[in-house]
PDB file of C-alpha atoms in Angstrom:
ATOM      1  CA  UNK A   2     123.966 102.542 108.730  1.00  0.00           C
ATOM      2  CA  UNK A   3     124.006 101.025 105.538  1.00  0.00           C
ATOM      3  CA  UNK A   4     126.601 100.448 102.201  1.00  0.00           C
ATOM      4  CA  UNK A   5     123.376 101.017  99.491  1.00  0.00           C
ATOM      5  CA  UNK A   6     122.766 104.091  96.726  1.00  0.00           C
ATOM      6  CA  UNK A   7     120.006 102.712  94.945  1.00  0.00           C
ATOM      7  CA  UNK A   8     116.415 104.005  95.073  1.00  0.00           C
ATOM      8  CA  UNK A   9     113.205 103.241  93.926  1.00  0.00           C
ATOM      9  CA  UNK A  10     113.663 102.663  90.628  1.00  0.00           C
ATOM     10  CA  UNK A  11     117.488 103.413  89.514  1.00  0.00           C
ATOM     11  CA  UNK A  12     117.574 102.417  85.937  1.00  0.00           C
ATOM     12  CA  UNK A  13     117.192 103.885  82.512  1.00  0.00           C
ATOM     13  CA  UNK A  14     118.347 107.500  81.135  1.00  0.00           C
ATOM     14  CA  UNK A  15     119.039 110.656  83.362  1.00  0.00           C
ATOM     15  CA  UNK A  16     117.004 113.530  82.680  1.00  0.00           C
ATOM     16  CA  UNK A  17     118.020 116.860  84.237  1.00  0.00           C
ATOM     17  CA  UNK A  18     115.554 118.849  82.397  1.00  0.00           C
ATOM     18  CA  UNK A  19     112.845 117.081  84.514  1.00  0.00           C
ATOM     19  CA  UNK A  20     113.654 114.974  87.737  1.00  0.00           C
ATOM     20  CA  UNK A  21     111.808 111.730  88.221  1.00  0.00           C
ATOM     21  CA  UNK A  22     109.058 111.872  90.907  1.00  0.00           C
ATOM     22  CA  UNK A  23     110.444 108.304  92.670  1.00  0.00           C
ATOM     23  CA  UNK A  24     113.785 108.716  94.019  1.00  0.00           C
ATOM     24  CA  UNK A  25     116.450 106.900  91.965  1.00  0.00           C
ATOM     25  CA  UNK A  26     119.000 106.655  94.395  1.00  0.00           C
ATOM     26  CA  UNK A  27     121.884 108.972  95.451  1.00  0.00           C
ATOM     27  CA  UNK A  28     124.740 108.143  92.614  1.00  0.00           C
ATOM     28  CA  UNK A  29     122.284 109.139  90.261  1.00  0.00           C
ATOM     29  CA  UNK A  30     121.135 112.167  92.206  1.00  0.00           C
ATOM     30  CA  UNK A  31     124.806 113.270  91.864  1.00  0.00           C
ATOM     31  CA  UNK A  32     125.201 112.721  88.474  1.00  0.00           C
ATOM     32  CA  UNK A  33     122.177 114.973  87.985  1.00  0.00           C
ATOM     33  CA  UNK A  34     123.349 117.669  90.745  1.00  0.00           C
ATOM     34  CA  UNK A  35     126.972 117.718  88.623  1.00  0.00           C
ATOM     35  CA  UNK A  36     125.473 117.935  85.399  1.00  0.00           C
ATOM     36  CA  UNK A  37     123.038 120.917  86.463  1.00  0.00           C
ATOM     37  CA  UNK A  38     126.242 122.252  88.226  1.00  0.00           C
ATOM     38  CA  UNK A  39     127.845 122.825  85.014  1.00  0.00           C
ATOM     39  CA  UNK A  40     129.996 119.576  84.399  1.00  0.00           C
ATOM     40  CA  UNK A  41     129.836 119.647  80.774  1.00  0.00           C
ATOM     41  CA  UNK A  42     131.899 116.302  80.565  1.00  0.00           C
ATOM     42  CA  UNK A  43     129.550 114.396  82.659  1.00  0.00           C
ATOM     43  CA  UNK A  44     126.363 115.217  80.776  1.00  0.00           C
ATOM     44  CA  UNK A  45     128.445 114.220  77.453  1.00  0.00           C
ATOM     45  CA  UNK A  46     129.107 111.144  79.013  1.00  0.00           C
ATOM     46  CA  UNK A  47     125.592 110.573  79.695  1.00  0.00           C
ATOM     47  CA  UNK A  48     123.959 111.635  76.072  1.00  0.00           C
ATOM     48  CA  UNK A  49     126.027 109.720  74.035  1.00  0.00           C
ATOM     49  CA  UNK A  50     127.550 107.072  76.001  1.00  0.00           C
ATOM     50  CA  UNK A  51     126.331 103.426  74.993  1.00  0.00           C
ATOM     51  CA  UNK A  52     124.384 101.422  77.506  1.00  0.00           C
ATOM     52  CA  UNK A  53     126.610  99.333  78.812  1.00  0.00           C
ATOM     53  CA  UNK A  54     129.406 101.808  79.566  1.00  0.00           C
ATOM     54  CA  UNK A  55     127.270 104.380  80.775  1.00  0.00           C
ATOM     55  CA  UNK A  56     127.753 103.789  84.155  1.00  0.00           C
ATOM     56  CA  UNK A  57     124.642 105.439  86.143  1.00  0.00           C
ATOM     57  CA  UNK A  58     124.606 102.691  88.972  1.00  0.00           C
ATOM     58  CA  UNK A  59     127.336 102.174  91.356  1.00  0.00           C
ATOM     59  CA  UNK A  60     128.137  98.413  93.301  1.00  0.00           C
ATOM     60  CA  UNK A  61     131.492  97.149  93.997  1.00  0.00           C
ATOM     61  CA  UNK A  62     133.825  98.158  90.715  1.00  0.00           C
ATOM     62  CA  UNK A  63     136.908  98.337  90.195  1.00  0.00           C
ATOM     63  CA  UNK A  64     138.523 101.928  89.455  1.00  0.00           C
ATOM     64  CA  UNK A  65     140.702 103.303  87.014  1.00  0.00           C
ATOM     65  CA  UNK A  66     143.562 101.565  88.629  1.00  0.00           C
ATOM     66  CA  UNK A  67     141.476  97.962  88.395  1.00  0.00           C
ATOM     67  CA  UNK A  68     141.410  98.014  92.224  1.00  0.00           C
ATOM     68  CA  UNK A  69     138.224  96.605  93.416  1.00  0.00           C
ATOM     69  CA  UNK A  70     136.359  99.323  95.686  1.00  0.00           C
ATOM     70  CA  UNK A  71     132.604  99.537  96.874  1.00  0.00           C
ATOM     71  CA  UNK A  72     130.735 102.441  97.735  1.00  0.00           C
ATOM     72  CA  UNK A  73     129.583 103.261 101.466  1.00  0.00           C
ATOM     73  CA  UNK A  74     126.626 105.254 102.653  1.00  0.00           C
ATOM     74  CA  UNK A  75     125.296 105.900 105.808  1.00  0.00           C
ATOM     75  CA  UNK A  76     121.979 106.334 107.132  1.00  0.00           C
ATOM     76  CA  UNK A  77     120.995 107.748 109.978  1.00  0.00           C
ATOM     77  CA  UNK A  78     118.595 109.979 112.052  1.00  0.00           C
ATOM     78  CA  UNK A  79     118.997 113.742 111.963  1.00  0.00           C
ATOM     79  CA  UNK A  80     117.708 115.502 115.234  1.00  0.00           C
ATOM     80  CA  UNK A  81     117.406 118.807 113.858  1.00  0.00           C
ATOM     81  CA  UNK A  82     115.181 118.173 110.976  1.00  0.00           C
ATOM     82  CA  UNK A  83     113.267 115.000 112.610  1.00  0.00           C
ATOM     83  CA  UNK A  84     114.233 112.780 109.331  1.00  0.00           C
ATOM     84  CA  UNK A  85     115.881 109.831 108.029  1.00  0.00           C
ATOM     85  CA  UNK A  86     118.888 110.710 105.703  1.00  0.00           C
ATOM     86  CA  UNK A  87     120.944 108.407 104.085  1.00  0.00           C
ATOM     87  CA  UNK A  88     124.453 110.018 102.584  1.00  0.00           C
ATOM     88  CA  UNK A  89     127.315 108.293 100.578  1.00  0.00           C
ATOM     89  CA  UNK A  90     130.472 108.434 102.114  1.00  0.00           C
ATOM     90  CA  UNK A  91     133.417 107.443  99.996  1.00  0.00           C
ATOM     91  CA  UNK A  92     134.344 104.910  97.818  1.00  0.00           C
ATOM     92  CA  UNK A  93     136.823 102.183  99.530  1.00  0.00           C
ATOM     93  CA  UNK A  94     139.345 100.450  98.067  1.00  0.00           C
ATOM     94  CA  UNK A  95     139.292  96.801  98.848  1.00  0.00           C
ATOM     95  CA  UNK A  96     142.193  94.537  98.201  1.00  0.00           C
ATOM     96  CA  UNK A  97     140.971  91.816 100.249  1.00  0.00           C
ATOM     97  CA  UNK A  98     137.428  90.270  99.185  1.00  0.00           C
ATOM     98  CA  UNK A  99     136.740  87.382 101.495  1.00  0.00           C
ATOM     99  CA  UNK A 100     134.084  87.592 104.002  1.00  0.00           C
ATOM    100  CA  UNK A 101     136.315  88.313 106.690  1.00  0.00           C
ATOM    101  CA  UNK A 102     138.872  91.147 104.650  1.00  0.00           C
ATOM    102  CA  UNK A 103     135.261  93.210 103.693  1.00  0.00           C
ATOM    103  CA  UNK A 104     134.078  93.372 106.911  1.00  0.00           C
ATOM    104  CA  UNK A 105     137.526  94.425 108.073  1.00  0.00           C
ATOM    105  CA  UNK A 106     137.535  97.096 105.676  1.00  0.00           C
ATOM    106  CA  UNK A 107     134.110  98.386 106.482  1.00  0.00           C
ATOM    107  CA  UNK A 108     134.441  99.134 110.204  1.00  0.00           C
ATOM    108  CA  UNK A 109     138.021 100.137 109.600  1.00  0.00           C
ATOM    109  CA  UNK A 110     136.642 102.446 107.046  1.00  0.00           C
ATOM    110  CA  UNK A 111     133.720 103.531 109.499  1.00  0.00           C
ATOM    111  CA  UNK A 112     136.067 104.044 112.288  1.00  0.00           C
ATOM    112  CA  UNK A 113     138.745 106.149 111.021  1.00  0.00           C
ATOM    113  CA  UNK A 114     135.665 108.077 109.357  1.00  0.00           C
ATOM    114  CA  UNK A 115     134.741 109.004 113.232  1.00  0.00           C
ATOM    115  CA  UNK A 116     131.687 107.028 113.291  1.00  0.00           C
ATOM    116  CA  UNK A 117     130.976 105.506 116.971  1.00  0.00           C
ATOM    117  CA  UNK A 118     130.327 101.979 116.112  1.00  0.00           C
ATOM    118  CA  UNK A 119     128.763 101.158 119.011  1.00  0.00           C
ATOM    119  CA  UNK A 120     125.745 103.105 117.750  1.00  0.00           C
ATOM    120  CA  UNK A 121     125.568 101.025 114.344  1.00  0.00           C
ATOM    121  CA  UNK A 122     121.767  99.471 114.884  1.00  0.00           C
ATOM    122  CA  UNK A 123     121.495  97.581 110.866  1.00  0.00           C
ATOM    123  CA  UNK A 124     123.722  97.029 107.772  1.00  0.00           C
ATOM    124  CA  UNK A 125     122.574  96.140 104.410  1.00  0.00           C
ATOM    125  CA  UNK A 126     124.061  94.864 100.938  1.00  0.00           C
ATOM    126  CA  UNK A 127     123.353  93.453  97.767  1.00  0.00           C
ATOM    127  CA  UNK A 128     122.222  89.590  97.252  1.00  0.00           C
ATOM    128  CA  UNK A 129     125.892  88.570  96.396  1.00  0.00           C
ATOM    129  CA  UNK A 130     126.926  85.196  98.387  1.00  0.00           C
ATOM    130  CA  UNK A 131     129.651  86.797  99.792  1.00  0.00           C
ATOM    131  CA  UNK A 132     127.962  90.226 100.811  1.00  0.00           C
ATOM    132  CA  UNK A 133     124.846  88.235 102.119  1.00  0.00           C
ATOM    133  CA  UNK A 134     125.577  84.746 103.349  1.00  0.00           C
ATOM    134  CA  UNK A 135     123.758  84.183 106.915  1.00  0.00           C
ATOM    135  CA  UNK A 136     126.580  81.955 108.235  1.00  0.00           C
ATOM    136  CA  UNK A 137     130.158  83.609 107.026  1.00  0.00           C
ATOM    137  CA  UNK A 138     129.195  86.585 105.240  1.00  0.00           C
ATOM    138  CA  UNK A 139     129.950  90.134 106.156  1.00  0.00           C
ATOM    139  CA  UNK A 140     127.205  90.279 108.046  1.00  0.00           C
ATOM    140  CA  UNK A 141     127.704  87.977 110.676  1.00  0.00           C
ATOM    141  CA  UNK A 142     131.617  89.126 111.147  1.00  0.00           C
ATOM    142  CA  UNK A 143     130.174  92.532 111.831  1.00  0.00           C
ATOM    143  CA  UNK A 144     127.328  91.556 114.486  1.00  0.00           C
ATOM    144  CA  UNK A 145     129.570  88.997 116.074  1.00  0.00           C
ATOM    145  CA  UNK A 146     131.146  92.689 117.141  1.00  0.00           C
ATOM    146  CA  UNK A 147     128.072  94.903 117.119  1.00  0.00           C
ATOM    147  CA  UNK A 148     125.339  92.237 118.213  1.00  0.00           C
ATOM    148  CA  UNK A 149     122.562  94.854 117.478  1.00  0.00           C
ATOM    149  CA  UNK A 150     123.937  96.074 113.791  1.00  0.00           C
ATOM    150  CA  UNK A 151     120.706  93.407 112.436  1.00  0.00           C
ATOM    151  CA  UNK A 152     121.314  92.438 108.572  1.00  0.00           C
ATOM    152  CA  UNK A 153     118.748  93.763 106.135  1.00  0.00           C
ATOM    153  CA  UNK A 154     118.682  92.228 102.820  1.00  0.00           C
ATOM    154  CA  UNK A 155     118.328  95.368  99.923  1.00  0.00           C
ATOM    155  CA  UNK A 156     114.832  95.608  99.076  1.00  0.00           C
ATOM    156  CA  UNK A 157     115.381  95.657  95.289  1.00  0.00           C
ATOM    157  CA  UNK A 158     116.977  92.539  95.759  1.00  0.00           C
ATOM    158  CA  UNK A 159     114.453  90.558  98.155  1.00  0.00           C
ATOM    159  CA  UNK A 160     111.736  92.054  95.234  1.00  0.00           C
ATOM    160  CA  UNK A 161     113.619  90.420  92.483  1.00  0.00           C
ATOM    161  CA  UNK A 162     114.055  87.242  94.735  1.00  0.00           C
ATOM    162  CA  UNK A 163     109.895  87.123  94.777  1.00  0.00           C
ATOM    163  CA  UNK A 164     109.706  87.608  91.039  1.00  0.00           C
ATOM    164  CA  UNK A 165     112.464  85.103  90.435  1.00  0.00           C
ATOM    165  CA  UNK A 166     110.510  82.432  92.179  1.00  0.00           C
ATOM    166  CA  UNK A 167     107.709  83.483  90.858  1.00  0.00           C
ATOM    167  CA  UNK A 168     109.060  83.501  86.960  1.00  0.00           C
ATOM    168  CA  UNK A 169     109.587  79.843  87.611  1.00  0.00           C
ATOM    169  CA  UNK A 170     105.956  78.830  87.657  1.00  0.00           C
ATOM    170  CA  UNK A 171     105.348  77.111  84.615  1.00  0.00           C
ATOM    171  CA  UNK A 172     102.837  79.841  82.732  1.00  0.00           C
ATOM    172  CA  UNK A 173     105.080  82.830  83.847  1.00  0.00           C
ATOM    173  CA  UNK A 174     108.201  80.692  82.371  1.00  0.00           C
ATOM    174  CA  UNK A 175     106.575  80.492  79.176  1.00  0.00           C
ATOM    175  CA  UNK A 176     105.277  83.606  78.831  1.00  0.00           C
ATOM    176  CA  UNK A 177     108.535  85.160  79.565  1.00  0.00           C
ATOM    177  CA  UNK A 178     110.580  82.462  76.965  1.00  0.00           C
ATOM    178  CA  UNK A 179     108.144  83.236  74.212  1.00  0.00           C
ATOM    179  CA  UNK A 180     108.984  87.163  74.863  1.00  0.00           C
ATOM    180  CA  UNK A 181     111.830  86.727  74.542  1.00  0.00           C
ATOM    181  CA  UNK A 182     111.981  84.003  71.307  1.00  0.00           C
ATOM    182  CA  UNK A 183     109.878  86.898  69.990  1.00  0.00           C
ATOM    183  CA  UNK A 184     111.725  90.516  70.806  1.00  0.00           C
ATOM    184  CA  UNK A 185     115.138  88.394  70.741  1.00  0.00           C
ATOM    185  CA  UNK A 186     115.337  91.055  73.990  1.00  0.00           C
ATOM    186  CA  UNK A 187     118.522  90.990  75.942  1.00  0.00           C
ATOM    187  CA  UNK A 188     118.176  88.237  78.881  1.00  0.00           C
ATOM    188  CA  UNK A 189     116.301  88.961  81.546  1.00  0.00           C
ATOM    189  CA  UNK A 190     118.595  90.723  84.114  1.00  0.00           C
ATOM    190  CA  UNK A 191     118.822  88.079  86.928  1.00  0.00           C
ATOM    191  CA  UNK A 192     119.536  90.428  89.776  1.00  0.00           C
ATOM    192  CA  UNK A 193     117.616  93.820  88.657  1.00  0.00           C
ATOM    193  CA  UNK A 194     113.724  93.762  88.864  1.00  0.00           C
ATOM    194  CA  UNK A 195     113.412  97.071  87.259  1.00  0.00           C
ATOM    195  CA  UNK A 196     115.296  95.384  83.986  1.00  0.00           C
ATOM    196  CA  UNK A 197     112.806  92.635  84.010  1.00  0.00           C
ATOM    197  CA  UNK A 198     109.959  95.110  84.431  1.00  0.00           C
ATOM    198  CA  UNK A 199     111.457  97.294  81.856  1.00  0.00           C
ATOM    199  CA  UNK A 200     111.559  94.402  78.871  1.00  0.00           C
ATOM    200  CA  UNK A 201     107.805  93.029  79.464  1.00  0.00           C
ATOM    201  CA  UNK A 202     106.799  97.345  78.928  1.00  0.00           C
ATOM    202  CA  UNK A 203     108.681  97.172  76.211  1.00  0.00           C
ATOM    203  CA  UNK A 204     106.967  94.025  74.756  1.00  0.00           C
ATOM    204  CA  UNK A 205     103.467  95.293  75.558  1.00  0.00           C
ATOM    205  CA  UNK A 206     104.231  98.745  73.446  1.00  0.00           C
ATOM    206  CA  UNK A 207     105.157  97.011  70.478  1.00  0.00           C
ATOM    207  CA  UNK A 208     103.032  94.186  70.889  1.00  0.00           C
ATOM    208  CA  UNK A 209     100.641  95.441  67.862  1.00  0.00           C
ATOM    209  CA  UNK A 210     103.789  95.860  65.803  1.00  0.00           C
ATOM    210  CA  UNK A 211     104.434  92.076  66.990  1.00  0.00           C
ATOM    211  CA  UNK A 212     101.578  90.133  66.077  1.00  0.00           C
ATOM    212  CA  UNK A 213     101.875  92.064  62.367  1.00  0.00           C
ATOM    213  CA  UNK A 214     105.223  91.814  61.910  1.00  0.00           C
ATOM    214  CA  UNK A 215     104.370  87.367  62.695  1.00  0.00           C
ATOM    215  CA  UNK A 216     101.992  87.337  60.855  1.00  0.00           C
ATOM    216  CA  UNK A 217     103.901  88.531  57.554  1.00  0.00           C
ATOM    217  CA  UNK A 218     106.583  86.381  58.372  1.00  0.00           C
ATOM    218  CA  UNK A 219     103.872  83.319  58.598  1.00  0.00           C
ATOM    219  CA  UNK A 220     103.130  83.629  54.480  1.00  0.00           C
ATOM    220  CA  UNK A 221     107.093  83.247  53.840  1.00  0.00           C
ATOM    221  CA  UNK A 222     108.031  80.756  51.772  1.00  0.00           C
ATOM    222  CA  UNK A 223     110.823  79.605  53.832  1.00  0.00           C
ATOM    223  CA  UNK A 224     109.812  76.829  56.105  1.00  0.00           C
ATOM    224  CA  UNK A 225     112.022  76.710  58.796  1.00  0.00           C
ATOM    225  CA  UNK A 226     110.772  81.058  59.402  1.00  0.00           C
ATOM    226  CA  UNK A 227     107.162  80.843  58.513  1.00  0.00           C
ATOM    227  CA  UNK A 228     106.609  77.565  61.003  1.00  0.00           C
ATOM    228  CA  UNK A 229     108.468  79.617  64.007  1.00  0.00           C
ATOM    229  CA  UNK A 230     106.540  82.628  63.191  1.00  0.00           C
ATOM    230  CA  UNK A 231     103.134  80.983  63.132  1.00  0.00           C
ATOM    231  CA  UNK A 232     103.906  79.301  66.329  1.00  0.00           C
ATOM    232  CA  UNK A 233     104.955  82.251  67.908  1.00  0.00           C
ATOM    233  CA  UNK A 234     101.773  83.695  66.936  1.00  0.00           C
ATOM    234  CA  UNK A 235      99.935  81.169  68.021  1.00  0.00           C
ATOM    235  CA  UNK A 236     101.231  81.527  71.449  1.00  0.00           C
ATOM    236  CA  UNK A 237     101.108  85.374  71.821  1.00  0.00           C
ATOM    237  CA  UNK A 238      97.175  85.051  70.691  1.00  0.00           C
TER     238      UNK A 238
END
C-alpha cells in the first residue's frame, strides 16, 4: 500500500487528443478520463487556466473549506489478472498534522475503508520532514504497529535528491546560475526533477536565439547591460 499518484513524468499540459506514452500518474489519468467523459468544465479549466492554478498534481492541499487533506492510494496485487495495480482511494481530511495525528489518520482511514492491516507489506510519501523522517515520522508510528509495512522513499523524490547533490558540484552550479542569469527562468523547482529537467530543454531550444539575442545586447551603449551581456556570452561559449 502506498499514499502516491504521481507517475513517470507528471508535469506539463494534459492532452486528451493524444495520451502520453509514460504514465503520468493517476490524478492526471482522471482528469483526462473526465474530460473525454464529457466534463466540459474540467477541460475549460485545463485550456485556459494559468500555470500556477491549474492544479494537475495532487499532494496534501487544503480544500475548498481550507481544511488540510492528502490523497490516499493503494497498491496492491490483483490475483485475477496477475498484476500490480495501484488505485486512489479518497481524499482525507486531516486536522491534525504532527507525525503522530497523520499516521493516526491513515490507518484509521485504511481501517474503516475495510482494508486488513495486517497485510500492509510498504508505505511511501513525499520527501517532506514530517512525511519522511526515519526517527518520528509517519513512518515509523506505522511500523512500530505493522513491523513489516517497510518505508519507501517516492522515487521522484530520491531522483531529485541525486540531482540536488549533484547540482552542487561546482561546474553543474554554474552552469545552472548562468541559465538562469540568462533565461531569468523561474527557480529551479527544489523538490520536482521533471521542473528542473523541463527548464535546461527549454534553454537548449532557444539557445541559438540566446547567444544572438547577447550578442546584440553586447554593442549597447549602456555599460552596466552590454558588460553583463558579454559576460554571459562569454560563459555560454
Amino acid at each position: 500500500m502506498t499514499s502516491t499518484l504521481s507517475g513517470h513524468r507528471d508535469s506539463g499540459p494534459i492532452n486528451c487528443d493524444n495520451p502520453p506514452v509514460e504514465n503520468d500518474g493517476s490524478f492526471r489519468s482522471l482528469l483526462r478520463f473526465k474530460v473525454m467523459s464529457g466534463d466540459i468544465n474540467i477541460a475549460e479549466r485545463l485550456k485556459t487556466a494559468q500555470g500556477n492554478a491549474s492544479y494537475r498534481s495532487a499532494d496534501e492541499t487544503t480544500n475548498i473549506s481550507r481544511i488540510e487533506q492528502f490523497s490516499l492510494c493503494v497498491r496492491y496485487f490483483e490475483f485475477s489478472s496477475m498484476k500490480m495495480r495501484e488505485d486512489f482511494l479518497m481524499f482525507v481530511s486531516v486536522t491534525d498534522v504532527t507525525c503522530m495525528g497523520l499516521a493516526n489518520t491513515l490507518l484509521n482511514t485504511l481501517d474503516k475503508l475495510g482494508i486488513n492491516l495486517k497485510y500492509l507489506r510498504g508505505q511511501g510519501f513525499d520527501g517532506a520532514a514530517t512525511m519522511s523522517g526515519c526517527s518520528n515520522g509517519v513512518p515509523s508510528h506505522v511500523t512500530k504497529k505493522y513491523p513489516l509495512a517497510h518505508y519507501i522513499h517516492c522515487n521522484s523524490h530520491c531522483l531529485n535528491l541525486a540531482i540536488s547533490d549533484t547540482c552542487n558540484i561546482q561546474s553543474i552550479r554554474n552552469c545552472t546560475i548562468t541559465i538562469q542569469k540568462i533565461t531569468k527562468l523561474k527557480l529551479l523547482c527544489p523538490t520536482r526533477w521533471v521542473d528542473r529537467h523541463d527548464s535546461i530543454i527549454t534553454f537548449m531550444e532557444l539557445f541559438d536565439a540566446v547567444v544572438d539575442g547577447l550578442s546584440i545586447i553586447s554593442t549597447w551603449q549602456d555599460r552596466e547591460s552590454s558588460l553583463g551581456a558579454y559576460q554571459l556570452l562569454c560563459a555560454v561559449h
